[in-house]
Amino acid sequence: MMGSENQGFEEAHPLVSREEMETLVLDDPSDHGGSINSNSYSNYRSATSSLSDTTHHPLSPPIVVTPADSDPLLAPPPYRSTSANDSNSYIEPPSYADVIFSPFDESSVSEINGVETNSQNSDSSLVFSRSPSSSSDYIKITVSNPQKEYDSTNSLVPGSNTFTTYLIATRTNIPDYRGSEFSVRRRFRDVVTLADRLAEAYRGFFIPPRPDKNVVESQVMQKQEFVEQRRVALEKYLRRLAAHPVIRLSDELKVFLQVQGKMPLPTSTDVASRMLDGAVKLPKQLLGESNAVVAPHEVVQPARGGRDLLRLFKELKQSVANDWGGSKPAVVEEDKEFLEKKEWVHDLEQQLSNASQQAEALVKAQQDMGETMGELGLAFIKLTKFENEEAIFNSQRVRATDMKCFATAAVKASRFYRELNAQTVKHLDTLHEYLGLMLAVHGAYSDRSSALLTVQTLLSELSSLNSRTEKLEAASSKIFGGDKSRIRKIEELKETIRATEDAKNVAINEYERIKENNKSELERLDRERRADFLNMLRGFVVNQVGYAEKISNVWAKVVEETSGYGREST
Amino acid sequence: MEQPRSVSGASLSPRSPSSPPFLSISVTDPVKLGNGVQAYISYRVITKTNFTEYQWPEKFVIRRYSDFVWLHGRLFEKYKGIFIPPLPEKSAVEKFRFSAEFIETRRQGLNSFVNRIASHHELHQSEDLRTFLQSDEETMQRLRSYETGIFIKKPADLMQIFKDVQLKVSDVILGKEKPVEESNPEYEKLKHYIFELEAHLAEAQKHAYRLVKGHRDLGQSLSDFGKVAKLLGACEGYTLGKVFSELGAKSETLSIRLQKEAHQLLMNFEEPLKDYVRAVQSIKATIRERANTCREKGELAETMKLKEINLGKLVLALSDRVGEAEIEYNESKAESEEATRRFETIVRRMSDEIVQFQEQKTLDMGIAFHEFAKGQSQLANSIANAWRSLLPKLEACSFTQ
């Protein structure tokens, strides 16, 4: 080791920076002069296997006796007593150090939807499946290639009508989609439209929330950074949509992903113009010229956000009556189970928020460890070079050798910490994802409550219409032969009542439908959450075990090489 | 408060030739004394020896930090050229002055200090050491205040302090000492080496400190994460909830383990590095002494030359002041020779010391690396074991879906 040790340091510059540390060639017998990357860790394996060949490794921890020793799916710890095994340790089942995803592994859970494919995971049978069916369907969406484009119309102010489009590429084998690979260019406004159309069409579902408009950020941030941030957010959003078993088959999504050119979905209009339309309609409604009853097709949408101001006012009145009025409305949220679930969801959200925060803190702490370890290693590499250059006494050369051994290990360990962390981030990301999902749950619950409000409003209206009718009939019956004007009014009222009944029935159907959607979505949430959390935990734990083993091996080598000093220490 | 204790059994006669000479000292038992601002820590210093020069074969005394400072100062004065073992840090942030960790690291540092003196082939004969180890507390106090009281500084000492400051400033500005009259390339190389070494070591120590903190922070974040995992588990159904709980419990266990490791790292790695830095600083002090002595030697040699010339002139002039001049010349010559001797002693001692220093440091660092690696390896194993034990439960979950 003495002779070749200096070779690796030809490149070690006293001022070597972090980037250089990445490419530092560390001369190490088990590396065969190669740089530390994933293929050299197979050399590690052989090094550790040969380590466990020795009759008694001075540092072997007490053998972990778990009942799973008989479980073929569970790999035993790397330091096995030789009495339990043969001399050829290459036949041993791999330790968790080998199960770890390579640093460039892309097959994480969120990417390939409906299917858990962890190709490098030797224990793939253990990955918990999210849904019982559709195990071979997939949609893979990528967002890339942002480009600036110009709006040729409306160029009143030159240069103001530029916008960015993104290339959205899809690969799928779902038959509903015509074709298996296609791509379109879309701008952010199209995504907003998609989100709005989905919100209308899929009330009661847990629809993943779309990325924010980020009006402030888009002005303040550097263009490139902002565009990249948005690209990432869009990709995540579309993938979440594709992961939803119902939404992935929706027309809206299909159109968005497939139809070339300008997006054919009707665009959303802003609040102001909607209000304006509503304000125009209102006088007519009040005067009875325009329809005062909600049309059935409008009933299925919430009042808020629509153009019917009259309806808005009525429902507002109803909700106030619900809260402050003496009598209970006719239909009330009675579903106890739902109410309990709602509480639970609230609690879950709270815990997820905390967990998400602590996960971030944990990741940061792991990051710091890795960085500091690396810097410590670097400092000693500099020292090694220094001592070697200035050596007068042999004790200095010996020290330089020791330092190098130590420094090499520290740098390796530092890399492992960083890889560990990259994986940890991926696994614990599930927490952040589910926190985002809570927003979707809120959306679904508010769909439900606004549908209920519509029903309640219509019921109140019906009851007041009926009582007016009764009063008129009573008054009219007192007049012999009937009261022409009153009779006409009664006819009109009855007409209105019929229309309102229709609307009420539609509203009730809608409400029930939304309730069903809520229920099925909650069930799906339960199922998928269990599977996702179990996967997250398993991934996290396996990751920790694997990297801890690797790091332990690194230092065990140093212990060996400095074992002479072990006798001296107190 | 002298407590002469005889060795149990045999009484000790003048050193019997059969038993090897030994001097073993331990600094133990830190106790906080005094109140408020005046509070300080006292240590029990126990000496066991069969040296005849020592009055008692076994003795303990009570000493405080400034007593050790006194001893250090005396040795530095008397044994120029020798790298006096360094003292642990002088001051501490007020908050931590009485923290358990600080007291312990200081105690260990003081223990090393005296033991290194005791094992040094020249230093262990020091009379001041004997005084330190065996005088009563009043004597010690008197000696200590005489030497370190600000109002008792001798003019020569003040000059020395001023010179030290000068040199320190130039250290900083030039990055090395002002060139002195020694033209010894080997020695120049050594000086350069020492100055560079200090810089490198300081950096390493900085990272070691951060690493200790990093362990503590990771421990804390694991503890927090564990708590949160348990709460999340409470939300979940039976099997999943249990897994979260277990995860939380393991996290908390590992958090404690990490705190322990942080302490070990501090004691077995960071402290030795700090000690190394201090040792290098002690060498720098010796380098300065050597430079001073060299300068003095030069100056006195000059003076002697002048007196010689003067004498010569007077002789030729048949002056009646020849006798006077001759006496002056002889005095000057004696001084010059003495200075030269002092200088040569320093040079000789330094060349021995440097060999010792390098060997000792190789040993110290080797031990430090070994302990570090052991600690990290064991820590990683604990982590792996803790997490691994969760896996059977995770597997069990999949079968109860």
Short mmCIF file of N, CA and C in Angstrom, two decimals, chain A residues 59 61 64 68 74 77-79 96 126 128-129 344 347-348 351-352 354-355 358-359 361-362 365-366 369 372-373 375-376 379-380 382-383 386-387 390 392-393 395-396 398-399 402-403 406 428 431 529-530 533-534 536-538 540-542 544-545 548-549 551-552 555-556 558-559 562-563 565-566 568-569, chain B residues 189 192-193 196-197 200-201 203-204 207-208 210-211 214-215 217-218 221-222 224-225 228 231-232 235-237 239-240 243-244 247 258 269 273 276 354-355 357-359 361-363 365-367 369-374 376-381 383-385 387-388 390-392 394-395 397-401:
data_model
loop_
_atom_site.label_atom_id
_atom_site.label_comp_id
_atom_site.label_asym_id
_atom_site.label_seq_id
_atom_site.Cartn_x
_atom_site.Cartn_y
_atom_site.Cartn_z
N LEU A 59 -15.41 -7.15 15.10
CA LEU A 59 -16.47 -6.19 15.35
C LEU A 59 -17.85 -6.73 15.06
N PRO A 61 -21.39 -7.68 15.25
CA PRO A 61 -22.38 -7.45 16.28
C PRO A 61 -23.04 -8.77 16.65
N VAL A 64 -28.21 -11.06 14.73
CA VAL A 64 -29.60 -10.64 14.88
C VAL A 64 -30.49 -11.85 14.71
N ALA A 68 -37.75 -14.04 11.37
CA ALA A 68 -37.76 -14.06 9.91
C ALA A 68 -36.54 -14.75 9.33
N LEU A 74 -36.47 -12.34 3.72
CA LEU A 74 -35.69 -11.43 4.54
C LEU A 74 -34.23 -11.81 4.46
N PRO A 77 -28.23 -10.34 8.12
CA PRO A 77 -27.19 -9.31 8.18
C PRO A 77 -25.87 -9.82 7.59
N PRO A 78 -25.03 -8.94 7.13
CA PRO A 78 -23.83 -9.38 6.42
C PRO A 78 -22.83 -10.13 7.27
N TYR A 79 -22.72 -9.76 8.55
CA TYR A 79 -21.73 -10.46 9.38
C TYR A 79 -22.34 -11.71 9.96
N TYR A 96 -28.83 -6.18 2.66
CA TYR A 96 -29.61 -5.05 2.20
C TYR A 96 -28.77 -4.03 1.47
N LEU A 126 -42.56 -8.05 -2.59
CA LEU A 126 -43.04 -7.46 -1.35
C LEU A 126 -43.66 -6.10 -1.55
N PHE A 128 -46.15 -3.45 -2.06
CA PHE A 128 -47.59 -3.56 -1.83
C PHE A 128 -48.33 -2.93 -2.99
N SER A 129 -49.27 -3.67 -3.54
CA SER A 129 -49.99 -3.14 -4.70
C SER A 129 -51.07 -2.20 -4.23
N TRP A 344 -61.68 12.49 11.23
CA TRP A 344 -60.46 11.72 11.07
C TRP A 344 -59.57 12.32 10.00
N ASP A 347 -57.81 15.22 11.38
CA ASP A 347 -56.72 14.77 12.25
C ASP A 347 -55.53 14.28 11.43
N LEU A 348 -55.85 13.49 10.41
CA LEU A 348 -54.80 12.96 9.55
C LEU A 348 -54.01 14.09 8.91
N GLN A 351 -51.58 15.53 11.35
CA GLN A 351 -50.42 14.67 11.57
C GLN A 351 -49.51 14.65 10.36
N LEU A 352 -50.12 14.65 9.18
CA LEU A 352 -49.31 14.64 7.98
C LEU A 352 -48.49 15.91 7.87
N ASN A 354 -47.37 17.75 10.32
CA ASN A 354 -46.24 17.62 11.25
C ASN A 354 -45.18 16.67 10.72
N ALA A 355 -45.66 15.53 10.23
CA ALA A 355 -44.73 14.52 9.74
C ALA A 355 -43.92 15.07 8.58
N GLN A 358 -41.20 17.34 9.94
CA GLN A 358 -40.10 16.64 10.59
C GLN A 358 -39.30 15.84 9.59
N ALA A 359 -39.98 15.36 8.56
CA ALA A 359 -39.26 14.64 7.52
C ALA A 359 -38.25 15.57 6.86
N ALA A 361 -36.85 18.15 8.23
CA ALA A 361 -35.76 18.40 9.18
C ALA A 361 -34.78 17.23 9.19
N LEU A 362 -35.34 16.03 9.14
CA LEU A 362 -34.49 14.84 9.15
C LEU A 362 -33.59 14.81 7.93
N ALA A 365 -30.81 17.21 8.33
CA ALA A 365 -29.77 16.76 9.26
C ALA A 365 -28.88 15.71 8.61
N GLN A 366 -29.49 14.81 7.84
CA GLN A 366 -28.69 13.79 7.15
C GLN A 366 -27.77 14.45 6.13
N MET A 369 -24.79 15.98 7.90
CA MET A 369 -23.84 14.93 8.29
C MET A 369 -22.93 14.58 7.13
N THR A 372 -20.52 17.46 6.24
CA THR A 372 -19.45 17.65 7.22
C THR A 372 -18.45 16.51 7.16
N MET A 373 -18.97 15.30 7.03
CA MET A 373 -18.08 14.15 6.95
C MET A 373 -17.15 14.32 5.76
N GLU A 375 -16.24 17.11 4.29
CA GLU A 375 -15.27 18.19 4.51
C GLU A 375 -14.17 17.75 5.45
N LEU A 376 -14.54 16.97 6.44
CA LEU A 376 -13.53 16.44 7.35
C LEU A 376 -12.54 15.58 6.57
N ALA A 379 -10.23 17.73 4.53
CA ALA A 379 -9.21 18.40 5.35
C ALA A 379 -8.07 17.44 5.63
N PHE A 380 -8.41 16.18 5.88
CA PHE A 380 -7.35 15.22 6.16
C PHE A 380 -6.59 14.80 4.92
N LYS A 382 -5.86 16.88 2.59
CA LYS A 382 -4.89 17.96 2.47
C LYS A 382 -3.73 17.75 3.43
N LEU A 383 -4.08 17.33 4.65
CA LEU A 383 -3.05 17.08 5.65
C LEU A 383 -2.11 15.97 5.21
N PHE A 386 0.22 17.21 2.72
CA PHE A 386 1.16 18.10 3.38
C PHE A 386 2.24 17.32 4.11
N GLU A 387 1.81 16.34 4.91
CA GLU A 387 2.79 15.56 5.66
C GLU A 387 3.73 14.80 4.74
N GLU A 390 6.26 17.23 3.30
CA GLU A 390 7.21 17.81 4.24
C GLU A 390 7.90 16.77 5.10
N ILE A 392 10.08 14.48 7.12
CA ILE A 392 11.50 14.30 7.45
C ILE A 392 11.65 12.98 8.20
N PHE A 393 10.68 12.71 9.05
CA PHE A 393 10.74 11.53 9.88
C PHE A 393 9.80 10.46 9.35
N SER A 395 7.93 8.67 11.14
CA SER A 395 6.66 8.73 11.85
C SER A 395 5.66 9.59 11.09
N GLN A 396 6.18 10.58 10.37
CA GLN A 396 5.27 11.42 9.59
C GLN A 396 4.65 10.63 8.45
N VAL A 398 4.17 7.46 8.34
CA VAL A 398 3.19 6.53 8.91
C VAL A 398 1.88 7.27 9.18
N ARG A 399 2.03 8.44 9.77
CA ARG A 399 0.84 9.23 10.07
C ARG A 399 0.08 9.58 8.80
N ASP A 402 -1.96 6.71 7.77
CA ASP A 402 -3.16 6.58 8.61
C ASP A 402 -4.20 7.61 8.23
N MET A 403 -3.73 8.83 8.02
CA MET A 403 -4.67 9.90 7.69
C MET A 403 -5.37 9.61 6.38
N PHE A 406 -8.01 7.09 6.81
CA PHE A 406 -9.15 7.72 7.47
C PHE A 406 -9.92 8.62 6.52
N LEU A 428 -39.80 9.70 1.61
CA LEU A 428 -40.62 10.51 2.49
C LEU A 428 -41.48 11.50 1.71
N LEU A 431 -45.21 11.53 2.12
CA LEU A 431 -45.90 12.34 3.12
C LEU A 431 -46.36 13.65 2.51
N ARG A 529 -53.66 4.57 0.56
CA ARG A 529 -52.82 5.16 1.59
C ARG A 529 -52.08 4.07 2.34
N ARG A 530 -52.79 3.02 2.71
CA ARG A 530 -52.13 1.91 3.41
C ARG A 530 -50.96 1.41 2.59
N PHE A 533 -48.21 4.12 2.23
CA PHE A 533 -47.44 4.33 3.47
C PHE A 533 -46.58 3.14 3.79
N LEU A 534 -47.11 1.95 3.57
CA LEU A 534 -46.29 0.78 3.83
C LEU A 534 -45.07 0.77 2.92
N MET A 536 -43.71 3.35 1.60
CA MET A 536 -42.83 4.43 2.06
C MET A 536 -41.99 3.95 3.24
N LEU A 537 -42.65 3.34 4.22
CA LEU A 537 -41.93 2.89 5.40
C LEU A 537 -40.91 1.83 5.03
N ARG A 538 -41.37 0.92 4.19
CA ARG A 538 -40.45 -0.14 3.82
C ARG A 538 -39.25 0.42 3.09
N PHE A 540 -38.06 3.43 3.18
CA PHE A 540 -37.25 4.20 4.13
C PHE A 540 -36.38 3.29 4.96
N VAL A 541 -36.99 2.25 5.52
CA VAL A 541 -36.27 1.36 6.42
C VAL A 541 -35.18 0.58 5.67
N VAL A 542 -35.56 0.02 4.53
CA VAL A 542 -34.57 -0.75 3.77
C VAL A 542 -33.39 0.14 3.39
N GLN A 544 -32.33 2.81 4.97
CA GLN A 544 -31.51 3.09 6.15
C GLN A 544 -30.61 1.89 6.46
N VAL A 545 -31.22 0.71 6.41
CA VAL A 545 -30.44 -0.49 6.72
C VAL A 545 -29.29 -0.64 5.74
N ALA A 548 -26.63 2.02 6.17
CA ALA A 548 -25.93 1.85 7.43
C ALA A 548 -24.92 0.71 7.30
N GLU A 549 -25.33 -0.35 6.62
CA GLU A 549 -24.40 -1.46 6.42
C GLU A 549 -23.18 -1.01 5.61
N ILE A 551 -21.95 1.98 5.26
CA ILE A 551 -21.11 2.90 6.04
C ILE A 551 -20.34 2.14 7.10
N SER A 552 -21.01 1.18 7.72
CA SER A 552 -20.33 0.37 8.73
C SER A 552 -19.13 -0.36 8.12
N TRP A 555 -16.07 1.90 7.67
CA TRP A 555 -15.31 2.17 8.89
C TRP A 555 -14.68 0.91 9.47
N ALA A 556 -15.31 -0.21 9.24
CA ALA A 556 -14.73 -1.46 9.74
C ALA A 556 -13.36 -1.69 9.12
N VAL A 558 -11.30 0.60 8.28
CA VAL A 558 -10.35 1.49 8.95
C VAL A 558 -9.95 0.91 10.30
N VAL A 559 -10.92 0.34 10.98
CA VAL A 559 -10.62 -0.27 12.28
C VAL A 559 -9.56 -1.34 12.11
N THR A 562 -6.17 0.19 11.38
CA THR A 562 -5.55 0.88 12.51
C THR A 562 -5.56 0.01 13.75
N SER A 563 -5.74 -1.27 13.56
CA SER A 563 -5.91 -2.13 14.73
C SER A 563 -4.69 -2.13 15.63
N TYR A 565 -3.17 0.36 16.74
CA TYR A 565 -3.39 1.38 17.75
C TYR A 565 -4.43 0.94 18.77
N GLY A 566 -5.22 -0.03 18.40
CA GLY A 566 -6.27 -0.49 19.29
C GLY A 566 -5.72 -1.01 20.60
N GLU A 568 -3.21 0.17 22.00
CA GLU A 568 -2.63 1.26 22.80
C GLU A 568 -3.69 2.07 23.51
N SER A 569 -4.89 2.09 22.91
CA SER A 569 -5.89 3.01 23.46
C SER A 569 -6.36 2.54 24.81
N LYS B 189 12.85 25.15 7.32
CA LYS B 189 11.84 24.21 6.83
C LYS B 189 10.91 23.80 7.99
N HIS B 192 8.49 26.61 8.83
CA HIS B 192 7.45 26.66 7.81
C HIS B 192 6.44 25.54 8.03
N TYR B 193 6.98 24.36 8.30
CA TYR B 193 6.13 23.19 8.52
C TYR B 193 5.19 23.43 9.69
N GLU B 196 2.39 26.00 8.86
CA GLU B 196 1.39 25.42 7.95
C GLU B 196 0.54 24.38 8.67
N LEU B 197 1.24 23.57 9.46
CA LEU B 197 0.55 22.49 10.14
C LEU B 197 -0.58 23.04 11.01
N HIS B 200 -3.64 23.75 8.93
CA HIS B 200 -4.34 22.52 8.51
C HIS B 200 -5.12 21.91 9.66
N LEU B 201 -4.45 21.84 10.81
CA LEU B 201 -5.08 21.19 11.96
C LEU B 201 -6.30 21.97 12.44
N GLU B 203 -8.27 23.68 10.69
CA GLU B 203 -9.39 23.39 9.80
C GLU B 203 -10.01 22.04 10.12
N ALA B 204 -9.13 21.04 10.29
CA ALA B 204 -9.65 19.71 10.61
C ALA B 204 -10.46 19.75 11.89
N HIS B 207 -13.95 21.09 11.43
CA HIS B 207 -14.90 20.12 10.88
C HIS B 207 -15.26 19.05 11.89
N ALA B 208 -14.29 18.71 12.73
CA ALA B 208 -14.58 17.72 13.77
C ALA B 208 -15.67 18.26 14.71
N ARG B 210 -17.94 20.41 13.95
CA ARG B 210 -19.22 20.39 13.24
C ARG B 210 -19.80 18.99 13.17
N LEU B 211 -18.91 18.03 13.06
CA LEU B 211 -19.39 16.66 12.98
C LEU B 211 -20.06 16.25 14.29
N GLY B 214 -23.26 17.78 14.25
CA GLY B 214 -24.09 17.09 13.28
C GLY B 214 -24.74 15.85 13.87
N HIS B 215 -23.96 15.11 14.67
CA HIS B 215 -24.53 13.93 15.31
C HIS B 215 -25.65 14.33 16.26
N ASP B 217 -27.52 17.00 16.13
CA ASP B 217 -28.68 17.47 15.37
C ASP B 217 -29.45 16.32 14.74
N LEU B 218 -28.72 15.37 14.19
CA LEU B 218 -29.38 14.22 13.60
C LEU B 218 -30.17 13.47 14.67
N SER B 221 -33.32 15.40 15.37
CA SER B 221 -34.34 15.32 14.34
C SER B 221 -34.97 13.93 14.30
N LEU B 222 -34.18 12.91 14.61
CA LEU B 222 -34.76 11.56 14.68
C LEU B 222 -35.76 11.47 15.82
N ASP B 224 -37.56 13.92 17.07
CA ASP B 224 -38.78 14.63 16.67
C ASP B 224 -39.58 13.82 15.67
N PHE B 225 -38.86 13.24 14.72
CA PHE B 225 -39.51 12.44 13.71
C PHE B 225 -40.23 11.26 14.33
N VAL B 228 -43.50 12.28 15.93
CA VAL B 228 -44.52 12.56 14.92
C VAL B 228 -45.03 11.27 14.28
N LEU B 231 -47.60 9.73 16.44
CA LEU B 231 -48.89 10.41 16.34
C LEU B 231 -49.62 10.01 15.06
N LEU B 232 -48.85 9.95 13.99
CA LEU B 232 -49.43 9.54 12.72
C LEU B 232 -49.98 8.12 12.83
N CYS B 235 -53.37 7.77 14.17
CA CYS B 235 -54.45 8.03 13.21
C CYS B 235 -54.82 6.79 12.42
N GLU B 236 -53.81 5.97 12.21
CA GLU B 236 -53.98 4.87 11.28
C GLU B 236 -54.64 3.67 11.92
N GLY B 237 -54.99 2.75 11.05
CA GLY B 237 -55.62 1.52 11.52
C GLY B 237 -54.66 0.68 12.32
N THR B 239 -52.90 -2.38 12.15
CA THR B 239 -51.56 -2.88 11.77
C THR B 239 -50.65 -1.75 11.35
N LEU B 240 -51.15 -0.89 10.46
CA LEU B 240 -50.30 0.20 9.99
C LEU B 240 -49.91 1.10 11.15
N VAL B 243 -47.05 -0.26 13.07
CA VAL B 243 -45.76 -0.10 12.40
C VAL B 243 -45.22 1.31 12.59
N PHE B 244 -46.10 2.28 12.44
CA PHE B 244 -45.68 3.66 12.65
C PHE B 244 -45.17 3.85 14.08
N LEU B 247 -41.83 2.36 14.39
CA LEU B 247 -40.87 3.22 13.71
C LEU B 247 -40.50 4.38 14.61
N LEU B 258 -27.32 8.24 19.07
CA LEU B 258 -26.56 9.28 18.38
C LEU B 258 -25.99 10.30 19.36
N PHE B 269 -12.08 12.23 19.62
CA PHE B 269 -11.59 12.71 18.34
C PHE B 269 -11.37 14.22 18.34
N LEU B 273 -7.70 16.30 18.60
CA LEU B 273 -7.31 17.25 17.56
C LEU B 273 -6.99 18.60 18.16
N TYR B 276 -3.70 18.48 19.67
CA TYR B 276 -2.66 18.54 18.63
C TYR B 276 -2.38 20.00 18.29
N ILE B 354 11.56 17.40 18.62
CA ILE B 354 10.77 17.29 17.40
C ILE B 354 10.58 15.83 17.00
N VAL B 355 11.61 15.02 17.24
CA VAL B 355 11.47 13.60 16.93
C VAL B 355 10.37 13.00 17.79
N PHE B 357 7.97 14.53 19.31
CA PHE B 357 6.68 15.11 18.94
C PHE B 357 6.06 14.34 17.79
N GLN B 358 6.83 14.14 16.74
CA GLN B 358 6.28 13.47 15.57
C GLN B 358 5.81 12.06 15.91
N GLU B 359 6.64 11.36 16.69
CA GLU B 359 6.26 10.00 17.03
C GLU B 359 5.00 9.98 17.89
N LYS B 361 2.68 12.17 18.10
CA LYS B 361 1.48 12.58 17.38
C LYS B 361 0.99 11.49 16.44
N THR B 362 1.91 10.77 15.87
CA THR B 362 1.48 9.66 15.02
C THR B 362 0.68 8.66 15.86
N LEU B 363 1.19 8.41 17.05
CA LEU B 363 0.49 7.49 17.94
C LEU B 363 -0.88 8.05 18.34
N MET B 365 -2.75 10.30 16.92
CA MET B 365 -3.71 10.35 15.83
C MET B 365 -4.17 8.95 15.44
N GLY B 366 -3.22 8.01 15.45
CA GLY B 366 -3.60 6.64 15.13
C GLY B 366 -4.70 6.14 16.06
N ILE B 367 -4.52 6.42 17.33
CA ILE B 367 -5.53 6.03 18.31
C ILE B 367 -6.85 6.75 18.01
N PHE B 369 -7.97 7.94 15.21
CA PHE B 369 -8.63 7.39 14.02
C PHE B 369 -9.27 6.05 14.34
N HIS B 370 -8.56 5.26 15.08
CA HIS B 370 -9.07 3.94 15.42
C HIS B 370 -10.37 4.06 16.20
N GLU B 371 -10.35 4.92 17.21
CA GLU B 371 -11.56 5.09 18.02
C GLU B 371 -12.71 5.64 17.20
N PHE B 372 -12.38 6.59 16.35
CA PHE B 372 -13.40 7.18 15.49
C PHE B 372 -14.05 6.10 14.65
N ALA B 373 -13.21 5.33 13.98
CA ALA B 373 -13.73 4.30 13.08
C ALA B 373 -14.55 3.27 13.85
N LYS B 374 -14.05 2.90 15.02
CA LYS B 374 -14.80 1.95 15.84
C LYS B 374 -16.18 2.50 16.15
N GLN B 376 -17.91 4.89 14.69
CA GLN B 376 -18.79 5.03 13.54
C GLN B 376 -19.32 3.68 13.08
N SER B 377 -18.43 2.70 13.08
CA SER B 377 -18.84 1.38 12.65
C SER B 377 -19.91 0.81 13.58
N GLN B 378 -19.69 0.98 14.87
CA GLN B 378 -20.67 0.47 15.83
C GLN B 378 -21.99 1.23 15.73
N LEU B 379 -21.86 2.52 15.54
CA LEU B 379 -23.08 3.32 15.39
C LEU B 379 -23.87 2.85 14.19
N ALA B 380 -23.19 2.69 13.07
CA ALA B 380 -23.87 2.26 11.85
C ALA B 380 -24.51 0.89 12.06
N ASN B 381 -23.81 0.02 12.77
CA ASN B 381 -24.39 -1.29 13.04
C ASN B 381 -25.66 -1.18 13.88
N ILE B 383 -27.64 1.30 14.01
CA ILE B 383 -28.69 1.84 13.16
C ILE B 383 -29.27 0.74 12.28
N ALA B 384 -28.39 -0.02 11.65
CA ALA B 384 -28.85 -1.09 10.77
C ALA B 384 -29.71 -2.09 11.54
N ASN B 385 -29.24 -2.47 12.72
CA ASN B 385 -29.99 -3.45 13.50
C ASN B 385 -31.36 -2.94 13.90
N TRP B 387 -33.25 -0.65 12.49
CA TRP B 387 -34.20 -0.58 11.38
C TRP B 387 -34.54 -1.98 10.86
N ARG B 388 -33.54 -2.82 10.86
CA ARG B 388 -33.78 -4.17 10.33
C ARG B 388 -34.87 -4.88 11.13
N LEU B 390 -37.47 -3.86 12.20
CA LEU B 390 -38.81 -3.45 11.81
C LEU B 390 -39.34 -4.24 10.64
N LEU B 391 -38.41 -4.79 9.84
CA LEU B 391 -38.84 -5.38 8.58
C LEU B 391 -39.83 -6.54 8.72
N PRO B 392 -39.64 -7.44 9.67
CA PRO B 392 -40.64 -8.52 9.80
C PRO B 392 -42.05 -7.97 10.02
N LEU B 394 -43.16 -5.13 8.97
CA LEU B 394 -43.64 -4.57 7.72
C LEU B 394 -44.14 -5.67 6.80
N GLU B 395 -43.39 -6.77 6.78
CA GLU B 395 -43.85 -7.90 5.95
C GLU B 395 -45.19 -8.39 6.45
N CYS B 397 -47.53 -6.87 7.74
CA CYS B 397 -48.62 -5.98 7.32
C CYS B 397 -49.20 -6.37 5.99
N SER B 398 -48.35 -6.78 5.08
CA SER B 398 -48.85 -7.04 3.73
C SER B 398 -49.82 -8.19 3.71
N PHE B 399 -49.70 -9.09 4.69
CA PHE B 399 -50.57 -10.27 4.66
C PHE B 399 -51.90 -10.04 5.35
N THR B 400 -52.04 -8.91 5.98
CA THR B 400 -53.32 -8.65 6.64
C THR B 400 -54.07 -7.56 5.93
N GLN B 401 -53.71 -7.33 4.67
CA GLN B 401 -54.46 -6.33 3.91
C GLN B 401 -55.83 -6.91 3.71
#
